[in-house]
Coordinates of C-alpha atoms in Angstrom, one line a residue:
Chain A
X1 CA 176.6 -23.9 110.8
X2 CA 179.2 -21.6 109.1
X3 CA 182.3 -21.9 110.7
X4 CA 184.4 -18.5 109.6
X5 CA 187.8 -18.4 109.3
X6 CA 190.0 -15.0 109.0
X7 CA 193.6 -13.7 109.1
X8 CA 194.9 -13.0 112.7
X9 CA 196.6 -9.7 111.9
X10 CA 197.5 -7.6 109.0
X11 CA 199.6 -4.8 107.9
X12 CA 199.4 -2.1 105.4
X13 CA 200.2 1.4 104.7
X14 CA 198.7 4.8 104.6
X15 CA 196.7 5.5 100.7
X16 CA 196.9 1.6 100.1
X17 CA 193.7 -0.6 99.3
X18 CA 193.3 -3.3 102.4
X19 CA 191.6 -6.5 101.4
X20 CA 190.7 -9.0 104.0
X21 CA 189.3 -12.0 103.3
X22 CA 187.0 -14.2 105.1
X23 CA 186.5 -18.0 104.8
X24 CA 182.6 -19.5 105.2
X25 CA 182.9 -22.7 103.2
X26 CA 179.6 -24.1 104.8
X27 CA 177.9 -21.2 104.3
X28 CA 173.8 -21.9 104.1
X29 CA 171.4 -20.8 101.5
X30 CA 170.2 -17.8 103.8
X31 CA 172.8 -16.6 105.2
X32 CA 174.6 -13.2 105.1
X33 CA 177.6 -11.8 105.2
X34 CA 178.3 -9.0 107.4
X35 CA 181.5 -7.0 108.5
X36 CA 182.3 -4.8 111.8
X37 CA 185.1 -2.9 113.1
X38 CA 186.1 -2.5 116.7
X39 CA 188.4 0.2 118.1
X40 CA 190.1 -0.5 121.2
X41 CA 187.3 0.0 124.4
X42 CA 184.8 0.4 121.9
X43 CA 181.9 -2.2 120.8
X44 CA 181.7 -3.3 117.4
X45 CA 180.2 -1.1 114.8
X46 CA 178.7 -2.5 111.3
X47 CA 180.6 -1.4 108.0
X48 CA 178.7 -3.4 105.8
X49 CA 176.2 -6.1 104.7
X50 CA 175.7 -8.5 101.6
X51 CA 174.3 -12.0 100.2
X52 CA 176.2 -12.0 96.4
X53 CA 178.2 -10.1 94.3
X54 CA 179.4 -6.8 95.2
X55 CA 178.1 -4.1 97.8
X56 CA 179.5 -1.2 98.0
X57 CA 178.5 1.8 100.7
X58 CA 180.7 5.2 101.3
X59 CA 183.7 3.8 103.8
X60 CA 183.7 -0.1 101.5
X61 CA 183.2 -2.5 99.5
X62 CA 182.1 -6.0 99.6
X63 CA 183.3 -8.9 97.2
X64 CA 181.4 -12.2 97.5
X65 CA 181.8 -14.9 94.8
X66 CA 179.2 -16.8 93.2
X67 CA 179.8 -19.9 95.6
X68 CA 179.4 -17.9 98.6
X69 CA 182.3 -19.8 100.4
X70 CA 184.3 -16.6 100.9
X71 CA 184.1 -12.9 101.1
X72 CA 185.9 -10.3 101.1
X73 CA 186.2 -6.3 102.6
X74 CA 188.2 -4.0 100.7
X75 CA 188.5 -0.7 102.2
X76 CA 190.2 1.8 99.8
X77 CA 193.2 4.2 100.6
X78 CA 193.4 3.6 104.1
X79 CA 194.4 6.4 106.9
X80 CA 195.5 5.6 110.5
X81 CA 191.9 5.9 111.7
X82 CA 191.4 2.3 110.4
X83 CA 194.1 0.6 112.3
X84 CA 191.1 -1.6 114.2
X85 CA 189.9 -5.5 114.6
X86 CA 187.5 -6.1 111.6
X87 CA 185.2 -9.1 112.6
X88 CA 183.1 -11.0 109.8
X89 CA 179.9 -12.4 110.7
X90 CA 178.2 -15.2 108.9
X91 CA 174.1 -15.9 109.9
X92 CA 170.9 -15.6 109.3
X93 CA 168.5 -13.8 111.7
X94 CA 165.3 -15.6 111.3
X95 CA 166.5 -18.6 113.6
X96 CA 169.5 -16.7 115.4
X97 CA 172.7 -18.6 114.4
X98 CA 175.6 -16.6 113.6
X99 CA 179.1 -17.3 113.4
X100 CA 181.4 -14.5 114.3
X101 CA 185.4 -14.9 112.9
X102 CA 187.9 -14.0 115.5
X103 CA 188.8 -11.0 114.1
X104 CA 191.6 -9.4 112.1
X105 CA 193.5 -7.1 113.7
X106 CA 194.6 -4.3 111.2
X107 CA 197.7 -2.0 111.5
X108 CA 198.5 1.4 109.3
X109 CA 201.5 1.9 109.2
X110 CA 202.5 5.9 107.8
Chain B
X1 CA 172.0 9.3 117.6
X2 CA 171.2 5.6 118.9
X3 CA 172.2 4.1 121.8
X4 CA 173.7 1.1 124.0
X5 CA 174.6 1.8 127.6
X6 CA 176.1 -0.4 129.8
X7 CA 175.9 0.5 133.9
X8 CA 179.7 0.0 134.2
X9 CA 183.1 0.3 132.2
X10 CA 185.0 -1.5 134.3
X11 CA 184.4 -3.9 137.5
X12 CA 186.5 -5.5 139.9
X13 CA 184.4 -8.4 141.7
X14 CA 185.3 -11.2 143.9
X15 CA 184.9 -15.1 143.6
X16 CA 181.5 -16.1 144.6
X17 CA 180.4 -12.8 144.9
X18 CA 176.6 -11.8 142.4
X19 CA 177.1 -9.9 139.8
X20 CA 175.0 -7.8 137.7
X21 CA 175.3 -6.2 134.1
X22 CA 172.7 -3.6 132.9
X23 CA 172.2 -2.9 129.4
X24 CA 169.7 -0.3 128.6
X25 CA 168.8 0.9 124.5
X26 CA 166.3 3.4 123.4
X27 CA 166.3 2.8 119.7
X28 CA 163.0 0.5 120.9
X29 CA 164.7 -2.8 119.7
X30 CA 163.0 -6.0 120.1
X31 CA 166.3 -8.0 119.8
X32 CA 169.2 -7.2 122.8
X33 CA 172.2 -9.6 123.2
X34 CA 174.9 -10.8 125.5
X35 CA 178.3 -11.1 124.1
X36 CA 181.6 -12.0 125.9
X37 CA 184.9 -11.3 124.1
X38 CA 188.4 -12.6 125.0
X39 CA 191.8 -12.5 122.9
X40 CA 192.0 -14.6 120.1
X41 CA 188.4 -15.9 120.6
X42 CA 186.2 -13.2 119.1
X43 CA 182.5 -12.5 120.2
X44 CA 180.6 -15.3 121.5
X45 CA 176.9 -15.5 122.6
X46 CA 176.1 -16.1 125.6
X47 CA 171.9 -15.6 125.7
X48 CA 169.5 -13.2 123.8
X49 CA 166.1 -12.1 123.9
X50 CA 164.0 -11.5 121.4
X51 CA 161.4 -10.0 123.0
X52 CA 159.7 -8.8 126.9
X53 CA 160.1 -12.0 129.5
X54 CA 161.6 -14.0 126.5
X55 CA 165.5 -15.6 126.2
X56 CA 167.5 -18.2 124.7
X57 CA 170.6 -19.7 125.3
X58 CA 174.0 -18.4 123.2
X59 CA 176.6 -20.4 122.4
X60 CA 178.0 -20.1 126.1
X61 CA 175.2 -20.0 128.5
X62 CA 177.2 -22.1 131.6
X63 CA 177.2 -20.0 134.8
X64 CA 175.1 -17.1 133.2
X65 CA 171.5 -15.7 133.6
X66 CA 169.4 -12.9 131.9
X67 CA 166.4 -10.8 132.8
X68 CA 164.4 -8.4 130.5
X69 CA 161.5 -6.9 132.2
X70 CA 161.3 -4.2 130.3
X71 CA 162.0 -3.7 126.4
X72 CA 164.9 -1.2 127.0
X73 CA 166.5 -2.7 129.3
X74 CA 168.6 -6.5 129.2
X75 CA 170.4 -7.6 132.5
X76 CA 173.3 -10.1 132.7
X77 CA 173.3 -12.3 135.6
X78 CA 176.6 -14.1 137.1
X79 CA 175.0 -15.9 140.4
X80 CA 178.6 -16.3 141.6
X81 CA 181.2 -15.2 139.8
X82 CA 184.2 -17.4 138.9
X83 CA 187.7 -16.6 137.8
X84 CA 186.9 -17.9 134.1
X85 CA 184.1 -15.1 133.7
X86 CA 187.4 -12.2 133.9
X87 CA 186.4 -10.7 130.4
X88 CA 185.0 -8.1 128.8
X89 CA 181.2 -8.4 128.2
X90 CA 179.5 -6.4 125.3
X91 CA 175.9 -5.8 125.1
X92 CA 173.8 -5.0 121.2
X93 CA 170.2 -4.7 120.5
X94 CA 169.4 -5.0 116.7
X95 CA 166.0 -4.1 115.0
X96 CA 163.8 -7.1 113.9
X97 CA 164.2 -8.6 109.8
X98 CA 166.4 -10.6 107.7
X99 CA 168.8 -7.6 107.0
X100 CA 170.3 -4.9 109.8
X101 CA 172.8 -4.2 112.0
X102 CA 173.4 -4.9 115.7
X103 CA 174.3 -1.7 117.4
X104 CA 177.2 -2.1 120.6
X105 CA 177.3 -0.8 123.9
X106 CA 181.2 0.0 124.9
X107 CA 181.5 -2.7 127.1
X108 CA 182.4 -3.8 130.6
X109 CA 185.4 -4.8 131.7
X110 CA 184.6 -7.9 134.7
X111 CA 187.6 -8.6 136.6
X112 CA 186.9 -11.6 139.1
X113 CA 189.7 -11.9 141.6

């Protein structure tokens, strides 16, 4: 199984690009890649999906490299409203195993 | 707008004492999970179902059992609760394919004193 590894914490500032990175160096042929963000006393909620290259949808993007052993969200000019936990998730769904990072917890600073 | 509910936001319970978690969707999922989440540990499984009368062990099954009699409707079983079950306990139902999002309830919040 994928064992996913991500930053604890992370700070940026209002308008910046954030960029964090997750680490899935036994990542298997079928896996995906997806992402979440958690609010505090909120579940998880799904930002975005891939399996190569880029992905992009209207709140990210996602960067995966051709060896698959990393990945990475970038969210562009970042507001207050995306001080959250971002989780990465690493699986595939036909034979339920997943990996879920710990989280990063992100802070936007004005 | 689709939807996980979860009977309770917070609960305050005692050692030994049975405790149950309702999860209900209506988005008609065949897949509903059971997550607990503590500090610095992330989600981890602790059973699914991927279908009516069907489960599997998670990741963290010990001390933990599930019904789903209904498709709607997932129900997380502590037969007596322990100190080490204090957490909070989120519950997502997900759509069937290789691609596709699990969607969260807001969580409970078990305290076992």
């Amino acid at each position: 199984l994928a064992k996913t590894t991500q930053p604890i914490s992370m700070d940026s500032y209002e308008g910046q690009e954030v960029n964090i990175t997750c680490s899935h160096n036994n990542i298997a042929t079928n896996d995906y890649i997806t992402w979440y963000q958690q609010f505090p006393s909120q579940g998880p909620r799904f930002i975005i999906q891939g399996y190569k290259t880029k992905v992009t949808n209207e709140v990210a993007s996602l960067f995966i490299p051709a060896d698959r052993k990393s990945s990475t969200l970038s969210l562009p000019r970042v507001s207050l409203s995306d001080t959250a936990v971002y989780y990465c998730l690493v699986g595939e769904w036909s034979n339920y195993q997943l990996i879920w990072g710990a989280g990063t917890k992100l802070i936007i600073k004005p | 707008d689709v939807k996980v509910t979860q009977s309770s936001r917070y609960l305050v319970k005692r050692t030994g004492e049975k405790v149950f978690l309702e999860c209900v969707q209506d988005m008609d999922h065949e897949n509903m999970f059971w997550y607990r989440q503590d500090p610095g540990l992330g989600l981890r499984l602790i059973y699914f179902s991927y279908d009516v009368k069907m489960k599997e062990k998670g990741d963290i099954p010990e001390g933990y059992s599930v019904s789903r009699e209904k498709k709607e409707r997932f129900s997380l079983i502590l037969e007596s609760a322990s100190t080490n079950q204090t957490s909070m306990y989120l519950c997502a139902s997900r759509g069937g394919g290789a691609l596709g999002e699990q969607f969260f309830g807001p969580g409970t919040r078990l305290t076992v004193l």
